[in-house]
């Protein structure tokens, strides 16, 4: 138990330090090469912060723990939207670019609908259980390839919304090699920190007799999503809200299309006890994200809306714990 607590604290420290280094390095590279914060958040930062989910899901599936594998992805995406967007908006209201609302955010909803449909193939086919086959995994990877092609194809027309502040400009003066080292070092700390945090949290949860599915949806999901949370909060505090929202959007798309696609391709995964309550919560969170961006606040997630998002996540976790 003591070792698990040590892992928990050490992992959190590494995650916070790594998030700061990654944000500074990525912002510097974006400024130096004329790439928008949004594109950096959708690609480099999103891929880096999704690495813990990739490792956890692939290893869990290979070791015969499908509940942890899929629960980690579904739970992480719910955490990304409700908790991270919510908390980040509470720190600083998130202004979302019009192009993001018309292109990237709908892709988050589409990815949620895809996993909802795949999670109900057993019901649709009259079978007892739903399974992500290798064919499903390859299909998800194809979606991921299309998303990446589209992102880079539109990168030239993407421009940052925020003005360059003094701090941002200073970070933009990093030499390329130094900026790359900050990104690599930040990613390394995020991966190691996320792994240690989840190891400690999972060890504590296992001692309390909690199932793999609940661990995946809660502790593993929150732990592996701490890089996204830390990166988004740090980016928002530095005024880089495009990177903050791009990180969440990119991570959600990466998690379903790339991480889950890779996991199912390596080893078919059964949904098990991950049911429609969880999948519909993810879909509902995606709809909330889209609706708040379009219908209220002129493409801004306000502090009040962020509070609602965070409270919805608390309600979902309370439900899971009460029915564990």
Short mmCIF file of N, CA and C in Angstrom, two decimals, residues 35-179:
data_model
loop_
_atom_site.label_atom_id
_atom_site.label_comp_id
_atom_site.label_asym_id
_atom_site.label_seq_id
_atom_site.Cartn_x
_atom_site.Cartn_y
_atom_site.Cartn_z
N UNK A 35 3.27 27.09 -37.45
CA UNK A 35 2.16 26.13 -37.33
C UNK A 35 1.25 26.61 -36.21
N UNK A 36 -0.05 26.51 -36.40
CA UNK A 36 -0.98 26.98 -35.39
C UNK A 36 -0.96 26.09 -34.15
N UNK A 37 -1.28 26.70 -33.00
CA UNK A 37 -1.38 25.94 -31.76
C UNK A 37 -2.38 24.80 -31.88
N UNK A 38 -3.47 25.06 -32.63
CA UNK A 38 -4.50 24.05 -32.78
C UNK A 38 -3.96 22.78 -33.43
N UNK A 39 -3.20 22.94 -34.51
CA UNK A 39 -2.66 21.78 -35.22
C UNK A 39 -1.66 21.04 -34.33
N UNK A 40 -0.83 21.79 -33.59
CA UNK A 40 0.11 21.15 -32.67
C UNK A 40 -0.66 20.36 -31.60
N UNK A 41 -1.74 20.95 -31.08
CA UNK A 41 -2.55 20.26 -30.07
C UNK A 41 -3.23 19.03 -30.61
N UNK A 42 -3.68 19.10 -31.87
CA UNK A 42 -4.38 17.98 -32.49
C UNK A 42 -3.46 16.82 -32.84
N UNK A 43 -2.17 17.09 -32.98
CA UNK A 43 -1.25 16.05 -33.46
C UNK A 43 -0.19 15.69 -32.42
N UNK A 44 0.86 16.51 -32.31
CA UNK A 44 1.99 16.18 -31.45
C UNK A 44 1.57 16.01 -29.99
N UNK A 45 0.89 17.02 -29.46
CA UNK A 45 0.50 16.98 -28.04
C UNK A 45 -0.53 15.87 -27.79
N UNK A 46 -1.52 15.76 -28.68
CA UNK A 46 -2.56 14.74 -28.50
C UNK A 46 -1.97 13.33 -28.55
N UNK A 47 -1.07 13.09 -29.49
CA UNK A 47 -0.46 11.77 -29.59
C UNK A 47 0.38 11.47 -28.35
N UNK A 48 1.15 12.45 -27.91
CA UNK A 48 1.99 12.23 -26.73
C UNK A 48 1.20 11.95 -25.49
N UNK A 49 0.13 12.73 -25.26
CA UNK A 49 -0.65 12.55 -24.04
C UNK A 49 -1.57 11.33 -24.12
N UNK A 50 -1.75 10.76 -25.34
CA UNK A 50 -2.55 9.55 -25.48
C UNK A 50 -1.71 8.28 -25.36
N UNK A 51 -0.40 8.43 -25.25
CA UNK A 51 0.48 7.27 -25.14
C UNK A 51 0.16 6.40 -23.93
N UNK A 52 -0.14 6.97 -22.73
CA UNK A 52 -0.50 6.10 -21.60
C UNK A 52 -1.71 5.22 -21.91
N UNK A 53 -2.74 5.78 -22.56
CA UNK A 53 -3.91 4.98 -22.93
C UNK A 53 -3.53 3.84 -23.87
N UNK A 54 -2.63 4.14 -24.82
CA UNK A 54 -2.20 3.12 -25.78
C UNK A 54 -1.52 1.97 -25.06
N UNK A 55 -0.58 2.28 -24.19
CA UNK A 55 0.15 1.25 -23.45
C UNK A 55 -0.79 0.43 -22.57
N UNK A 56 -1.64 1.12 -21.81
CA UNK A 56 -2.55 0.42 -20.90
C UNK A 56 -3.51 -0.49 -21.65
N UNK A 57 -4.11 0.02 -22.74
CA UNK A 57 -5.12 -0.75 -23.47
C UNK A 57 -4.52 -1.96 -24.19
N UNK A 58 -3.39 -1.77 -24.86
CA UNK A 58 -2.77 -2.88 -25.58
C UNK A 58 -2.33 -3.97 -24.62
N UNK A 59 -1.66 -3.58 -23.53
CA UNK A 59 -1.20 -4.57 -22.56
C UNK A 59 -2.36 -5.26 -21.86
N UNK A 60 -3.42 -4.49 -21.56
CA UNK A 60 -4.59 -5.09 -20.89
C UNK A 60 -5.27 -6.10 -21.78
N UNK A 61 -5.43 -5.78 -23.07
CA UNK A 61 -6.05 -6.72 -24.00
C UNK A 61 -5.20 -7.96 -24.17
N UNK A 62 -3.88 -7.78 -24.29
CA UNK A 62 -2.97 -8.91 -24.47
C UNK A 62 -2.96 -9.82 -23.25
N UNK A 63 -3.18 -9.23 -22.06
CA UNK A 63 -3.16 -10.01 -20.83
C UNK A 63 -4.54 -10.54 -20.44
N UNK A 64 -5.54 -10.33 -21.32
CA UNK A 64 -6.87 -10.87 -21.06
C UNK A 64 -7.72 -10.06 -20.12
N UNK A 65 -7.52 -8.73 -20.10
CA UNK A 65 -8.35 -7.84 -19.27
C UNK A 65 -9.10 -6.85 -20.15
N UNK A 66 -10.09 -7.34 -20.93
CA UNK A 66 -10.80 -6.47 -21.88
C UNK A 66 -11.54 -5.33 -21.21
N UNK A 67 -12.06 -5.56 -20.00
CA UNK A 67 -12.78 -4.50 -19.30
C UNK A 67 -11.90 -3.31 -19.05
N UNK A 68 -10.65 -3.58 -18.66
CA UNK A 68 -9.70 -2.50 -18.41
C UNK A 68 -9.29 -1.83 -19.71
N UNK A 69 -9.13 -2.62 -20.78
CA UNK A 69 -8.69 -2.09 -22.08
C UNK A 69 -9.70 -1.10 -22.65
N UNK A 70 -10.96 -1.53 -22.78
CA UNK A 70 -11.99 -0.66 -23.36
C UNK A 70 -12.45 0.39 -22.34
N UNK A 71 -12.55 -0.01 -21.08
CA UNK A 71 -12.97 0.93 -20.05
C UNK A 71 -12.01 2.11 -19.95
N UNK A 72 -10.73 1.86 -20.15
CA UNK A 72 -9.74 2.92 -20.10
C UNK A 72 -9.98 3.95 -21.20
N UNK A 73 -10.32 3.48 -22.40
CA UNK A 73 -10.56 4.39 -23.53
C UNK A 73 -11.86 5.16 -23.35
N UNK A 74 -12.94 4.46 -23.07
CA UNK A 74 -14.24 5.11 -22.89
C UNK A 74 -14.19 6.07 -21.71
N UNK A 75 -13.63 5.60 -20.60
CA UNK A 75 -13.53 6.45 -19.42
C UNK A 75 -12.63 7.67 -19.65
N UNK A 76 -11.54 7.48 -20.38
CA UNK A 76 -10.64 8.60 -20.67
C UNK A 76 -11.31 9.66 -21.51
N UNK A 77 -12.08 9.23 -22.51
CA UNK A 77 -12.76 10.20 -23.36
C UNK A 77 -13.85 10.96 -22.61
N UNK A 78 -14.57 10.26 -21.72
CA UNK A 78 -15.55 10.94 -20.89
C UNK A 78 -14.85 11.95 -19.98
N UNK A 79 -13.74 11.52 -19.39
CA UNK A 79 -12.95 12.41 -18.52
C UNK A 79 -12.44 13.61 -19.31
N UNK A 80 -11.97 13.37 -20.54
CA UNK A 80 -11.44 14.46 -21.37
C UNK A 80 -12.47 15.57 -21.59
N UNK A 81 -13.70 15.16 -21.94
CA UNK A 81 -14.71 16.16 -22.26
C UNK A 81 -15.29 16.80 -21.01
N UNK A 82 -15.80 15.97 -20.10
CA UNK A 82 -16.51 16.52 -18.95
C UNK A 82 -15.57 17.13 -17.90
N UNK A 83 -14.51 16.41 -17.56
CA UNK A 83 -13.62 16.90 -16.50
C UNK A 83 -12.60 17.91 -17.04
N UNK A 84 -11.90 17.55 -18.12
CA UNK A 84 -10.83 18.44 -18.59
C UNK A 84 -11.39 19.72 -19.20
N UNK A 85 -12.35 19.60 -20.12
CA UNK A 85 -12.96 20.81 -20.69
C UNK A 85 -13.62 21.62 -19.58
N UNK A 86 -14.28 20.92 -18.66
CA UNK A 86 -14.94 21.62 -17.56
C UNK A 86 -13.97 22.38 -16.68
N UNK A 87 -12.93 21.69 -16.21
CA UNK A 87 -11.97 22.33 -15.31
C UNK A 87 -11.18 23.42 -16.03
N UNK A 88 -10.79 23.14 -17.28
CA UNK A 88 -10.04 24.14 -18.05
C UNK A 88 -10.86 25.40 -18.26
N UNK A 89 -12.15 25.23 -18.57
CA UNK A 89 -13.03 26.39 -18.76
C UNK A 89 -13.22 27.16 -17.46
N UNK A 90 -13.18 26.46 -16.33
CA UNK A 90 -13.28 27.14 -15.04
C UNK A 90 -12.02 27.97 -14.76
N UNK A 91 -10.88 27.50 -15.27
CA UNK A 91 -9.63 28.27 -15.13
C UNK A 91 -9.65 29.48 -16.04
N UNK A 92 -10.05 29.26 -17.31
CA UNK A 92 -10.14 30.34 -18.28
C UNK A 92 -11.14 29.93 -19.35
N UNK A 93 -12.18 30.74 -19.62
CA UNK A 93 -13.16 30.40 -20.65
C UNK A 93 -12.47 30.03 -21.96
N UNK A 94 -12.96 28.98 -22.60
CA UNK A 94 -12.33 28.45 -23.81
C UNK A 94 -13.03 29.00 -25.04
N UNK A 95 -12.32 29.76 -25.82
CA UNK A 95 -12.85 30.26 -27.10
C UNK A 95 -12.49 29.25 -28.17
N UNK A 96 -13.50 28.76 -28.89
CA UNK A 96 -13.29 27.73 -29.90
C UNK A 96 -13.42 28.33 -31.29
N UNK A 97 -12.42 28.09 -32.12
CA UNK A 97 -12.45 28.62 -33.47
C UNK A 97 -13.64 28.06 -34.26
N UNK A 98 -14.15 28.86 -35.19
CA UNK A 98 -15.30 28.43 -35.98
C UNK A 98 -14.96 27.17 -36.79
N UNK A 99 -13.75 27.11 -37.33
CA UNK A 99 -13.36 25.94 -38.13
C UNK A 99 -13.35 24.68 -37.28
N UNK A 100 -12.98 24.81 -36.00
CA UNK A 100 -12.96 23.66 -35.10
C UNK A 100 -14.38 23.16 -34.85
N UNK A 101 -15.31 24.10 -34.66
CA UNK A 101 -16.70 23.72 -34.41
C UNK A 101 -17.34 23.05 -35.62
N UNK A 102 -16.89 23.39 -36.81
CA UNK A 102 -17.50 22.80 -38.01
C UNK A 102 -16.78 21.56 -38.49
N UNK A 103 -15.53 21.33 -38.02
CA UNK A 103 -14.77 20.20 -38.54
C UNK A 103 -14.32 19.22 -37.46
N UNK A 104 -13.54 19.68 -36.48
CA UNK A 104 -12.96 18.75 -35.52
C UNK A 104 -13.94 18.28 -34.44
N UNK A 105 -14.74 19.19 -33.87
CA UNK A 105 -15.67 18.78 -32.81
C UNK A 105 -16.70 17.77 -33.33
N UNK A 106 -17.27 17.95 -34.54
CA UNK A 106 -18.16 16.91 -35.06
C UNK A 106 -17.46 15.56 -35.20
N UNK A 107 -16.14 15.56 -35.47
CA UNK A 107 -15.40 14.31 -35.56
C UNK A 107 -15.36 13.60 -34.21
N UNK A 108 -15.31 14.38 -33.12
CA UNK A 108 -15.36 13.79 -31.78
C UNK A 108 -16.70 13.08 -31.58
N UNK A 109 -17.79 13.72 -32.02
CA UNK A 109 -19.11 13.11 -31.91
C UNK A 109 -19.20 11.86 -32.77
N UNK A 110 -18.65 11.93 -33.97
CA UNK A 110 -18.68 10.77 -34.88
C UNK A 110 -17.93 9.60 -34.25
N UNK A 111 -16.76 9.86 -33.66
CA UNK A 111 -15.99 8.78 -33.04
C UNK A 111 -16.78 8.15 -31.89
N UNK A 112 -17.53 8.97 -31.14
CA UNK A 112 -18.35 8.44 -30.05
C UNK A 112 -19.49 7.58 -30.58
N UNK A 113 -20.10 8.02 -31.68
CA UNK A 113 -21.18 7.24 -32.29
C UNK A 113 -20.67 5.92 -32.86
N UNK A 114 -19.46 5.95 -33.43
CA UNK A 114 -18.87 4.72 -33.99
C UNK A 114 -18.67 3.68 -32.89
N UNK A 115 -18.10 4.10 -31.75
CA UNK A 115 -17.87 3.14 -30.67
C UNK A 115 -19.19 2.71 -30.04
N UNK A 116 -20.20 3.58 -30.04
CA UNK A 116 -21.53 3.21 -29.54
C UNK A 116 -22.13 2.11 -30.41
N UNK A 117 -22.03 2.26 -31.72
CA UNK A 117 -22.56 1.25 -32.64
C UNK A 117 -21.80 -0.07 -32.49
N UNK A 118 -20.46 0.02 -32.45
CA UNK A 118 -19.65 -1.20 -32.32
C UNK A 118 -19.91 -1.89 -30.99
N UNK A 119 -20.24 -1.10 -29.97
CA UNK A 119 -20.54 -1.69 -28.67
C UNK A 119 -21.89 -2.37 -28.60
N UNK A 120 -22.70 -2.19 -29.65
CA UNK A 120 -24.02 -2.82 -29.69
C UNK A 120 -24.17 -3.81 -30.85
N UNK A 121 -23.04 -4.24 -31.42
CA UNK A 121 -23.10 -5.21 -32.52
C UNK A 121 -23.71 -6.53 -32.06
N UNK A 122 -23.46 -6.91 -30.81
CA UNK A 122 -24.04 -8.14 -30.28
C UNK A 122 -25.55 -8.06 -30.27
N UNK A 123 -26.09 -6.91 -29.84
CA UNK A 123 -27.54 -6.72 -29.81
C UNK A 123 -28.11 -6.68 -31.23
N UNK A 124 -27.40 -5.99 -32.12
CA UNK A 124 -27.88 -5.88 -33.50
C UNK A 124 -27.84 -7.22 -34.23
N UNK A 125 -26.84 -8.04 -33.93
CA UNK A 125 -26.68 -9.32 -34.60
C UNK A 125 -27.34 -10.47 -33.86
N UNK A 126 -27.97 -10.18 -32.72
CA UNK A 126 -28.62 -11.22 -31.95
C UNK A 126 -27.66 -12.13 -31.21
N UNK A 127 -26.43 -11.63 -30.91
CA UNK A 127 -25.44 -12.42 -30.20
C UNK A 127 -25.39 -12.00 -28.74
N UNK A 128 -24.73 -12.81 -27.94
CA UNK A 128 -24.72 -12.56 -26.50
C UNK A 128 -23.78 -11.45 -26.08
N UNK A 129 -22.73 -11.20 -26.87
CA UNK A 129 -21.74 -10.19 -26.48
C UNK A 129 -21.23 -9.43 -27.69
N UNK A 130 -20.82 -8.21 -27.45
CA UNK A 130 -20.22 -7.39 -28.51
C UNK A 130 -18.71 -7.48 -28.41
N UNK A 131 -18.07 -7.64 -29.56
CA UNK A 131 -16.62 -7.79 -29.61
C UNK A 131 -16.04 -6.89 -30.68
N UNK A 132 -14.95 -6.22 -30.35
CA UNK A 132 -14.21 -5.47 -31.36
C UNK A 132 -13.24 -6.44 -32.02
N UNK A 133 -13.54 -6.79 -33.28
CA UNK A 133 -12.71 -7.74 -34.01
C UNK A 133 -11.50 -7.04 -34.62
N UNK A 134 -10.61 -7.82 -35.22
CA UNK A 134 -9.47 -7.22 -35.92
C UNK A 134 -9.94 -6.39 -37.10
N UNK A 135 -11.02 -6.83 -37.75
CA UNK A 135 -11.57 -6.05 -38.86
C UNK A 135 -12.08 -4.69 -38.36
N UNK A 136 -12.72 -4.69 -37.19
CA UNK A 136 -13.17 -3.42 -36.59
C UNK A 136 -11.96 -2.53 -36.28
N UNK A 137 -10.90 -3.16 -35.76
CA UNK A 137 -9.69 -2.40 -35.45
C UNK A 137 -9.09 -1.75 -36.68
N UNK A 138 -9.04 -2.49 -37.78
CA UNK A 138 -8.50 -1.94 -39.03
C UNK A 138 -9.39 -0.82 -39.55
N UNK A 139 -10.70 -0.95 -39.36
CA UNK A 139 -11.62 0.10 -39.79
C UNK A 139 -11.38 1.38 -38.98
N UNK A 140 -11.18 1.23 -37.68
CA UNK A 140 -10.90 2.39 -36.83
C UNK A 140 -9.59 3.05 -37.23
N UNK A 141 -8.59 2.24 -37.57
CA UNK A 141 -7.30 2.80 -38.00
C UNK A 141 -7.44 3.53 -39.33
N UNK A 142 -8.36 3.06 -40.18
CA UNK A 142 -8.60 3.75 -41.45
C UNK A 142 -9.22 5.13 -41.18
N UNK A 143 -10.16 5.19 -40.24
CA UNK A 143 -10.73 6.48 -39.84
C UNK A 143 -9.63 7.41 -39.33
N UNK A 144 -8.71 6.84 -38.56
CA UNK A 144 -7.61 7.63 -38.02
C UNK A 144 -6.73 8.19 -39.14
N UNK A 145 -6.44 7.36 -40.12
CA UNK A 145 -5.64 7.81 -41.25
C UNK A 145 -6.30 8.96 -41.99
N UNK A 146 -7.62 8.88 -42.16
CA UNK A 146 -8.35 9.94 -42.84
C UNK A 146 -8.29 11.23 -42.03
N UNK A 147 -8.44 11.10 -40.71
CA UNK A 147 -8.37 12.29 -39.84
C UNK A 147 -7.01 12.95 -39.93
N UNK A 148 -5.93 12.15 -39.90
CA UNK A 148 -4.58 12.71 -39.95
C UNK A 148 -4.33 13.39 -41.30
N UNK A 149 -4.76 12.75 -42.37
CA UNK A 149 -4.59 13.35 -43.70
C UNK A 149 -5.32 14.69 -43.77
N UNK A 150 -6.52 14.72 -43.25
CA UNK A 150 -7.33 15.94 -43.29
C UNK A 150 -6.68 17.04 -42.45
N UNK A 151 -6.17 16.67 -41.26
CA UNK A 151 -5.56 17.66 -40.37
C UNK A 151 -4.36 18.32 -41.03
N UNK A 152 -3.47 17.52 -41.61
CA UNK A 152 -2.29 18.09 -42.23
C UNK A 152 -2.61 18.81 -43.54
N UNK A 153 -3.65 18.35 -44.23
CA UNK A 153 -4.04 19.01 -45.48
C UNK A 153 -4.57 20.42 -45.23
N UNK A 154 -5.18 20.61 -44.05
CA UNK A 154 -5.74 21.93 -43.73
C UNK A 154 -4.82 22.75 -42.82
N UNK A 155 -3.63 22.21 -42.50
CA UNK A 155 -2.73 22.88 -41.56
C UNK A 155 -2.29 24.25 -42.08
N UNK A 156 -2.10 24.37 -43.37
CA UNK A 156 -1.60 25.63 -43.92
C UNK A 156 -2.58 26.78 -43.72
N UNK A 157 -3.88 26.46 -43.69
CA UNK A 157 -4.88 27.52 -43.54
C UNK A 157 -5.22 27.79 -42.09
N UNK A 158 -4.64 26.99 -41.16
CA UNK A 158 -4.95 27.15 -39.73
C UNK A 158 -4.06 28.23 -39.15
N UNK A 159 -4.66 29.16 -38.41
CA UNK A 159 -3.91 30.24 -37.76
C UNK A 159 -4.38 30.38 -36.32
N UNK A 160 -3.51 30.75 -35.42
CA UNK A 160 -3.91 30.91 -34.02
C UNK A 160 -4.90 32.05 -33.84
N UNK A 161 -5.83 31.90 -32.90
CA UNK A 161 -6.79 32.96 -32.59
C UNK A 161 -6.22 33.96 -31.60
N UNK A 162 -5.38 33.46 -30.64
CA UNK A 162 -4.92 34.32 -29.58
C UNK A 162 -3.76 35.20 -30.05
N UNK A 163 -3.68 36.43 -29.53
CA UNK A 163 -2.52 37.25 -29.83
C UNK A 163 -1.30 36.68 -29.13
N UNK A 164 -0.14 37.00 -29.65
CA UNK A 164 1.09 36.51 -29.06
C UNK A 164 1.44 37.37 -27.87
N UNK A 165 1.37 36.80 -26.68
CA UNK A 165 1.71 37.53 -25.47
C UNK A 165 3.22 37.55 -25.27
N UNK A 166 3.62 38.29 -24.25
CA UNK A 166 5.05 38.40 -23.98
C UNK A 166 5.66 37.05 -23.67
N UNK A 167 4.95 36.26 -22.82
CA UNK A 167 5.48 34.96 -22.46
C UNK A 167 5.55 34.04 -23.65
N UNK A 168 4.48 34.04 -24.48
CA UNK A 168 4.48 33.18 -25.64
C UNK A 168 5.58 33.56 -26.59
N UNK A 169 5.78 34.85 -26.78
CA UNK A 169 6.82 35.29 -27.70
C UNK A 169 8.18 34.86 -27.20
N UNK A 170 8.36 34.93 -25.88
CA UNK A 170 9.64 34.51 -25.32
C UNK A 170 9.91 33.04 -25.57
N UNK A 171 8.85 32.22 -25.38
CA UNK A 171 9.03 30.80 -25.62
C UNK A 171 9.28 30.52 -27.09
N UNK A 172 8.74 31.38 -27.95
CA UNK A 172 8.92 31.18 -29.38
C UNK A 172 10.35 31.41 -29.81
N UNK A 173 11.20 32.02 -28.91
CA UNK A 173 12.59 32.28 -29.25
C UNK A 173 13.49 31.09 -28.91
N UNK A 174 12.92 29.99 -28.40
CA UNK A 174 13.71 28.78 -28.17
C UNK A 174 14.38 28.38 -29.48
N UNK A 175 15.60 27.88 -29.38
CA UNK A 175 16.19 27.27 -30.56
C UNK A 175 15.46 25.97 -30.84
N UNK A 176 15.34 25.58 -32.12
CA UNK A 176 14.58 24.36 -32.45
C UNK A 176 15.04 23.14 -31.67
N UNK A 177 16.36 22.94 -31.53
CA UNK A 177 16.85 21.76 -30.81
C UNK A 177 16.39 21.77 -29.36
N UNK A 178 16.44 22.94 -28.72
CA UNK A 178 16.00 23.04 -27.33
C UNK A 178 14.51 22.77 -27.21
N UNK A 179 13.73 23.31 -28.16
CA UNK A 179 12.28 23.09 -28.13
C UNK A 179 11.96 21.61 -28.30
#
